[in-house]
Coordinates of C-alpha atoms in Angstrom, one line a residue:
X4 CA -5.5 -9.1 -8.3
X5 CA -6.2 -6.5 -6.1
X6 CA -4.6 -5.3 -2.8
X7 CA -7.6 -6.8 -0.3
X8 CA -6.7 -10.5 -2.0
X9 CA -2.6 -9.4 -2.0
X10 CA -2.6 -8.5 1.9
X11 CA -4.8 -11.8 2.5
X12 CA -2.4 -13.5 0.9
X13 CA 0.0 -12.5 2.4
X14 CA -1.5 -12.5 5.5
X15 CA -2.5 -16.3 5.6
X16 CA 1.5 -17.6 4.3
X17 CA 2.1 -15.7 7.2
X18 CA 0.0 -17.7 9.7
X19 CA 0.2 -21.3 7.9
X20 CA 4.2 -21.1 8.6
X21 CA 3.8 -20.7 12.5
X22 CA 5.6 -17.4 12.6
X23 CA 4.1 -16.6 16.2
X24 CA 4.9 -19.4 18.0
X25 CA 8.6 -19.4 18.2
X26 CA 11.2 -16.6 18.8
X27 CA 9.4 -14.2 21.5
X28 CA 7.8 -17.0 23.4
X29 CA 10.0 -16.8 26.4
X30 CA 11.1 -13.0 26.9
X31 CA 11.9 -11.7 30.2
X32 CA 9.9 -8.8 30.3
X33 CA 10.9 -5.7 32.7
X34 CA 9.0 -3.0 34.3
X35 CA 9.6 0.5 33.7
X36 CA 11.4 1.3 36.6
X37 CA 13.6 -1.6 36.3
X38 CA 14.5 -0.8 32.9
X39 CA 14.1 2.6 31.4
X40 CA 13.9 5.9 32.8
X41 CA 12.5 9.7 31.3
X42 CA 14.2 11.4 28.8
X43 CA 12.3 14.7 28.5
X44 CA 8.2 15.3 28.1
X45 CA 7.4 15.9 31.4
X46 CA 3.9 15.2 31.7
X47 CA 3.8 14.4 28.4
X48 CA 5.3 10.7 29.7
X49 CA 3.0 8.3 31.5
X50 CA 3.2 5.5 33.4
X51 CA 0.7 2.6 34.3
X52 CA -0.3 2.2 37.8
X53 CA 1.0 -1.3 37.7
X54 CA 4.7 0.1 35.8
X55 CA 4.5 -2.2 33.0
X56 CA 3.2 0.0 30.4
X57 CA 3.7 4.2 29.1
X58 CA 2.2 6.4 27.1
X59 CA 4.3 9.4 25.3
X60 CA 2.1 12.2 24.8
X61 CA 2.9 14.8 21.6
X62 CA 1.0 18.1 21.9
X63 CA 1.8 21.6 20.3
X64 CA 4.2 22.3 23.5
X65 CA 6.5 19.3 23.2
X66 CA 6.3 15.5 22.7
X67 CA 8.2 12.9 25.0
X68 CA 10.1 10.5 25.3
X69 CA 11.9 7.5 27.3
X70 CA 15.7 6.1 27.9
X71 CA 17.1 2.8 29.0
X72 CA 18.8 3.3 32.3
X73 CA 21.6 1.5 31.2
X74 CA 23.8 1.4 27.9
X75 CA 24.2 -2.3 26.7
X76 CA 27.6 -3.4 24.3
X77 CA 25.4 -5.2 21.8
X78 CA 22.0 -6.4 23.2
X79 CA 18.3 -7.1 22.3
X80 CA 16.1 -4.4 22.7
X81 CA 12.0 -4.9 22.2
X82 CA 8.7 -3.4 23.0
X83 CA 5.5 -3.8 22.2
X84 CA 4.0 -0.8 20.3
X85 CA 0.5 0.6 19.7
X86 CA 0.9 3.9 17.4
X87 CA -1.4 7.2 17.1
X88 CA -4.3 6.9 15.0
X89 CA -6.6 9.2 13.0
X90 CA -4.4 12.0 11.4
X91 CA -1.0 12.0 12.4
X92 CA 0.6 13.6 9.6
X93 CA 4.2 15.2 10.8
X94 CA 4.1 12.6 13.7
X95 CA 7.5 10.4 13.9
X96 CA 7.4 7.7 17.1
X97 CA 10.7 6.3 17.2
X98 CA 12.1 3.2 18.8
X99 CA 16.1 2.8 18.2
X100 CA 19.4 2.5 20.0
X101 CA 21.7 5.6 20.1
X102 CA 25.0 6.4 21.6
X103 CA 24.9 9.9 20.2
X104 CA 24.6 11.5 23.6
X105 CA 28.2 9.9 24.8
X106 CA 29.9 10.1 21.0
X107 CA 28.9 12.9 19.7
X108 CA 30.9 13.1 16.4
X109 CA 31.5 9.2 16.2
X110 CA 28.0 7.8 17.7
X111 CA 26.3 4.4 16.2
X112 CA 22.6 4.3 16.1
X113 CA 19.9 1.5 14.7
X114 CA 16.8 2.7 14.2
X115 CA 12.9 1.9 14.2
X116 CA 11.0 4.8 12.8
X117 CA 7.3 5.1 12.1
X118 CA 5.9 8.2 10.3
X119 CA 2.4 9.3 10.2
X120 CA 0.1 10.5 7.1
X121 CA -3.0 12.2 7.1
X122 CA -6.0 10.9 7.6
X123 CA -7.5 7.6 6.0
X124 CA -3.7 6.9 4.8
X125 CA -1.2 4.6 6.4
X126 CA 1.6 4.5 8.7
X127 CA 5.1 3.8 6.7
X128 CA 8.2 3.1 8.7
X129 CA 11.7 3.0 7.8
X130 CA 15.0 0.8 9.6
X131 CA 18.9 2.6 9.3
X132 CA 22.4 1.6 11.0
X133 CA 25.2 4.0 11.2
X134 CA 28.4 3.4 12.8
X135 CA 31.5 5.6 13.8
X136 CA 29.5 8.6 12.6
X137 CA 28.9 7.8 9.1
X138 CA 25.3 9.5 8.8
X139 CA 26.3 10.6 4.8
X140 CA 26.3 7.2 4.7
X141 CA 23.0 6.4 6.0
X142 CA 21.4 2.6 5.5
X143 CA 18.0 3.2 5.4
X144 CA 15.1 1.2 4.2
X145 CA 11.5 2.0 4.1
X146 CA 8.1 0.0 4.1
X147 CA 4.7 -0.5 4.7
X148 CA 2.8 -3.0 6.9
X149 CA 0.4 -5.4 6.6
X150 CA -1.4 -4.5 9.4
X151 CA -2.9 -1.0 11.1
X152 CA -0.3 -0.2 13.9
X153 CA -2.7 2.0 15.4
X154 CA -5.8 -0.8 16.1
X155 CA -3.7 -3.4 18.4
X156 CA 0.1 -3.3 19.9
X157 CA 2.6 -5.0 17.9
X158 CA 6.4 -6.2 18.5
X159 CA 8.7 -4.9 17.2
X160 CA 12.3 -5.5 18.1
X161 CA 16.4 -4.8 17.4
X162 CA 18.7 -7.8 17.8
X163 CA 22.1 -6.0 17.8
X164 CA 25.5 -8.6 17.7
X165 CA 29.2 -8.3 16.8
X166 CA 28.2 -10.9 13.8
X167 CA 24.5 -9.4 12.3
X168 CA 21.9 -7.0 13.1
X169 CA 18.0 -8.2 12.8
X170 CA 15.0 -6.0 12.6
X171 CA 11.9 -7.7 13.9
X172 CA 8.0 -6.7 13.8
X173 CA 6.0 -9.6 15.4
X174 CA 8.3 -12.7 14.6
X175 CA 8.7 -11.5 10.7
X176 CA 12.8 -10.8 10.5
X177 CA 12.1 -7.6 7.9
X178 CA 15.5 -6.7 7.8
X179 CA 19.3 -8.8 8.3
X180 CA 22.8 -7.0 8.0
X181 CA 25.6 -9.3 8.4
X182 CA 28.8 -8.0 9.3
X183 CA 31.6 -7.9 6.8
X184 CA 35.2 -6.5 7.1
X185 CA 34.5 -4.2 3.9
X186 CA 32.1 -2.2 6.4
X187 CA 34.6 -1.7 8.9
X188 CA 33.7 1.1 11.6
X189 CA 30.0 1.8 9.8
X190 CA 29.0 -1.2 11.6
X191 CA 27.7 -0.3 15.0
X192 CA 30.6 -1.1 17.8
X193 CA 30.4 0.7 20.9
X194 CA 28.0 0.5 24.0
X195 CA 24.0 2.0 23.4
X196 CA 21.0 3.1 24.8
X197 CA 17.5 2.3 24.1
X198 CA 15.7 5.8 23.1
X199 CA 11.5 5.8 22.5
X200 CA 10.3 9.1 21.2
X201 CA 7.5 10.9 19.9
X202 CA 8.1 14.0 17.8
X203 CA 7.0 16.7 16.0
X204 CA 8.6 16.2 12.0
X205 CA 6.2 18.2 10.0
X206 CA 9.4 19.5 7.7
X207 CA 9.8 16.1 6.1
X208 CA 8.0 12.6 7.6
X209 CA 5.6 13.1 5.5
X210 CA 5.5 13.4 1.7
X211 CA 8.6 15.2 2.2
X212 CA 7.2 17.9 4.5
X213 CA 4.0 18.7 2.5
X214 CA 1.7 17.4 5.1
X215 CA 2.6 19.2 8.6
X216 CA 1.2 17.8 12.4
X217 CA -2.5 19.5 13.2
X218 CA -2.7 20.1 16.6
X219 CA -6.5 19.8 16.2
X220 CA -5.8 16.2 16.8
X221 CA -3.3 16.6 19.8
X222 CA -2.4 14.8 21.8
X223 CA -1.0 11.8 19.8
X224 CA -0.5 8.8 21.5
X225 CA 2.3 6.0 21.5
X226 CA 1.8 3.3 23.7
X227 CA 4.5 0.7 24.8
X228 CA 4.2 -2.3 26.9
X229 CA 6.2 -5.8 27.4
X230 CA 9.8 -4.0 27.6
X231 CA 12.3 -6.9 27.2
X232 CA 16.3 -5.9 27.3
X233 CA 19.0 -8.2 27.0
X234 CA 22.5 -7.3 27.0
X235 CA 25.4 -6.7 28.2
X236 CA 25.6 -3.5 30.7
X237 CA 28.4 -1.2 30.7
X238 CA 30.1 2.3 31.4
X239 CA 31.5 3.5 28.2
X240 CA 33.9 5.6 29.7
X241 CA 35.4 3.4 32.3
X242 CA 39.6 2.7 32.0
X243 CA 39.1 -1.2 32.0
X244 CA 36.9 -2.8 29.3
X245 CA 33.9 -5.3 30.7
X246 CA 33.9 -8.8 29.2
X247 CA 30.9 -9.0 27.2
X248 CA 31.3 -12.8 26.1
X249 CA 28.7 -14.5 28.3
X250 CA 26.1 -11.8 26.8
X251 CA 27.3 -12.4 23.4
X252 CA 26.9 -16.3 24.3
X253 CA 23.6 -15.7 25.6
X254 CA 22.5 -13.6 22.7
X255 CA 23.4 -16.2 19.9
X256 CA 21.7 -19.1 21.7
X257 CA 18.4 -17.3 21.8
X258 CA 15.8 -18.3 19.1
X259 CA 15.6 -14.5 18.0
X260 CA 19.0 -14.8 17.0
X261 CA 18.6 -17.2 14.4
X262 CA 16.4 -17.0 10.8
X263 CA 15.1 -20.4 10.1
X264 CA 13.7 -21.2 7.3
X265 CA 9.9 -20.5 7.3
X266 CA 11.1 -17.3 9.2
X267 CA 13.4 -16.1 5.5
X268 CA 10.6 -17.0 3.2
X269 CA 8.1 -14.6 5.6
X270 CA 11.3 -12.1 5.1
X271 CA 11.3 -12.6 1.2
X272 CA 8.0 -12.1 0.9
X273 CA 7.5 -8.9 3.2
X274 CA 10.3 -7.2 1.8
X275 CA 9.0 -8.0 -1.8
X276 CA 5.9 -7.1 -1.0
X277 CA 6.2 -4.0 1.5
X278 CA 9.3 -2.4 0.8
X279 CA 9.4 0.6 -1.3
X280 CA 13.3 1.9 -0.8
X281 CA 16.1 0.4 -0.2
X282 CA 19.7 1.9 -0.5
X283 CA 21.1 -1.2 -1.9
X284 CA 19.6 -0.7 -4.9
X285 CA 20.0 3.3 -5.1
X286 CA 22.4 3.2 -7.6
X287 CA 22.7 7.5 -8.2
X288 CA 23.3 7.6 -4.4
X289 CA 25.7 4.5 -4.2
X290 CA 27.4 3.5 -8.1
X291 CA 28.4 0.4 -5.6
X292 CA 26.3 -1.3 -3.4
X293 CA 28.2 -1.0 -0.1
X294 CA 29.7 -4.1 1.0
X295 CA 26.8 -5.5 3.3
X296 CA 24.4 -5.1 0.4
X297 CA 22.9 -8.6 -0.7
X298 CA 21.6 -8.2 -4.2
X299 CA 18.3 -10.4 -4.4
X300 CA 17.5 -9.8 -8.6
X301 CA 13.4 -10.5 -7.3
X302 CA 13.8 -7.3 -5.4
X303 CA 16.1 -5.3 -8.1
X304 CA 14.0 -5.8 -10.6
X305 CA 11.4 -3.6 -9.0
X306 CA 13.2 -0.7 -8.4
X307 CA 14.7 2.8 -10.5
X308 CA 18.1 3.6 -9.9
X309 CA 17.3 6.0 -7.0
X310 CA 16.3 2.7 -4.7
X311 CA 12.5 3.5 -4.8
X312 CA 9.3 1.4 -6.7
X313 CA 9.6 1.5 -10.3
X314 CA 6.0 3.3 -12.1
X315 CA 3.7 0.9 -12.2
X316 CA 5.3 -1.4 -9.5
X317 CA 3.0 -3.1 -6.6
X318 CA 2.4 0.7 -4.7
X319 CA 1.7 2.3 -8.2
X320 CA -0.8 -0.3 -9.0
X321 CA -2.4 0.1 -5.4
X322 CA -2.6 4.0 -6.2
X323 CA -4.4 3.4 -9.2
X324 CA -6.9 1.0 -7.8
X325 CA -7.4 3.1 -4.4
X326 CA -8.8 6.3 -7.0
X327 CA -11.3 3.8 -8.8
X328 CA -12.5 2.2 -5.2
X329 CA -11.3 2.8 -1.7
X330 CA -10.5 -1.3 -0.3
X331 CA -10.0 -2.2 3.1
X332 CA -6.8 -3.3 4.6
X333 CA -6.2 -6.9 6.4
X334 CA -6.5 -6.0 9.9
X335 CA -4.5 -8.3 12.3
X336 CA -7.6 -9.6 14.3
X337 CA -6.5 -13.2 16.2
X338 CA -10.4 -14.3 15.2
X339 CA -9.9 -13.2 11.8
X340 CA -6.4 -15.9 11.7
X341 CA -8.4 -18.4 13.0
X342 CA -10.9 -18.2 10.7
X343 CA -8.3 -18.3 7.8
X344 CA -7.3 -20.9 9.1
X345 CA -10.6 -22.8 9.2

């Protein structure tokens, strides 16, 4: 089968279970002054006229970059995202939650990142967690999409709780870590910020550093829009702890919070289709799965010990076929659903 009638597949399960119509129907969406403020960039950062939207510029002087004006103790954090296109090899746009800035040798951190390829290739992007610190113990996951991020904006969100961690694009759950005693402090604890970034990663996004950012192509644009936060607000340093429990409350009644069950077969199949690492099953770097680790034998099967595709796994296949004829990919086109649909 090849990879047009894979993707289409894959593409129609996705709209006959309903996945847009429930969990980001009713965000409150914030302006950027209400919200976030600039982290560095300078002119590289830009706002709409009507403050609802900016862009974050990466040229061969610097790239940009935006911060939440608030840190949040657990929290949902969201924005729609419309990424560089053309060649944007050595391009990272990142969209995560840090508190490096306030802990620097114990910070926690989830994280969004996208990283570009050269031209006619596309976009891979990759979720982590660390907690307390524990970066040589990084979590990280990496996939493809099933759409161009670069042609339309996309969702794509970071439900952070005392009880699990989801990692949304659209209203696909990719990614759920449920919190277990075994991980103690790795699991992120203390008060974040939102962080948005474009940068300049030539020495490894992609292929490892072989492909570096041409500036010929500068500036690369990342676009974000609909900024929705939801959390608790707090001062990490202050004497007297804030109570957090009505956010908490809040959080875990909201529809993102829960995975029903059209919602975990769309996870099943994206991660079996579109992930290509996973640290839970990188056995040289982890003899035992850390204790989060849910071991789905679907998704083992297709993967060496070092957590990546096995030869002649679902990308290898697509690698042969893409030297014998160049296929497109399933754009996500609303006209093109509904005539799936039909």
């Amino acid at each position: 089968m090849s990879k047009l009638s894979y993707n289409l597949i894959f593409f129609i399960v996705f709209l006959c279970l309903g996945l847009r119509s429930s969990a980001f129907t009713n965000l409150n969406t914030l302006s950027f002054e209400e919200s976030l403020s600039p982290l560095f960039g300078d002119g590289n950062l830009v706002r709409s006229p009507d403050d609802l939207s900016v862009r974050l510029l990466l040229d061969k002087y610097t790239g940009s970059g935006f911060i939440s004006s608030n840190m949040y103790q657990h929290g949902f954090y969201s924005s729609m995202i419309k990424l560089p296109a053309d060649y944007t090899a050595g391009v990272v746009v990142a969209f995560y939650t840090s508190n490096g800035d306030v802990f620097e040798k114990t910070h926690d951190e989830l994280d969004i990142e996208f990283l570009g390829n050269i031209k006619g290739k596309p976009w891979r992007f990759q979720t982590n967690l660390y907690g307390n610190g524990s970066t040589h113990r990084g979590r990280e996951e990496r996939y493809r999409l099933w759409f161009d991020p670069s042609k339309e904006f996309h969702r794509y969100s970071i439900l952070w709780t005392p009880h699990k961690i989801i990692f949304w694009v659209d209203d696909v759950p990719i990614r759920e870590v449920i919190r277990s005693e075994a991980m103690g402090a790795d699991y992120p604890a203390k008060p974040m910020s939102l962080y948005a970034t474009i940068w300049d990663a030539s020495d490894w996004a992609t292929s490892g550093g072989k492909y570096k950012a041409n500036y010929k192509y500068a500036p690369f644009v990342a676009e974000f829009k609909s900024f929705s936060l939801d959390g608790c607000s707090v001062d990490p340093i202050q004497e007297v702890p804030t109570d957090c429990s009505d956010s908490v409350d809040f959080l875990e009644s909201q529809d993102y919070f829960s995975i029903n069950s059209r919602q975990r077969a769309a996870m099943r199949r994206f991660r079996q289709r579109f992930m290509y690492y996973s640290y839970c099953y990188d056995t040289v770097r982890y003899p035992e799965a850390p204790p989060e680790c849910v071991i789905v034998p679907a998704e083992k099967d297709r993967f060496k010990d070092t957590g990546r595709l096995k030869f002649g796994g679902t990308e290898a296949r697509g690698r042969r076929r893409n030297r014998r004829q160049q296929r497109p990919e399933i754009e996500s086109d609303p006209d093109e659903r509904r005539r799936l649909l039909k």
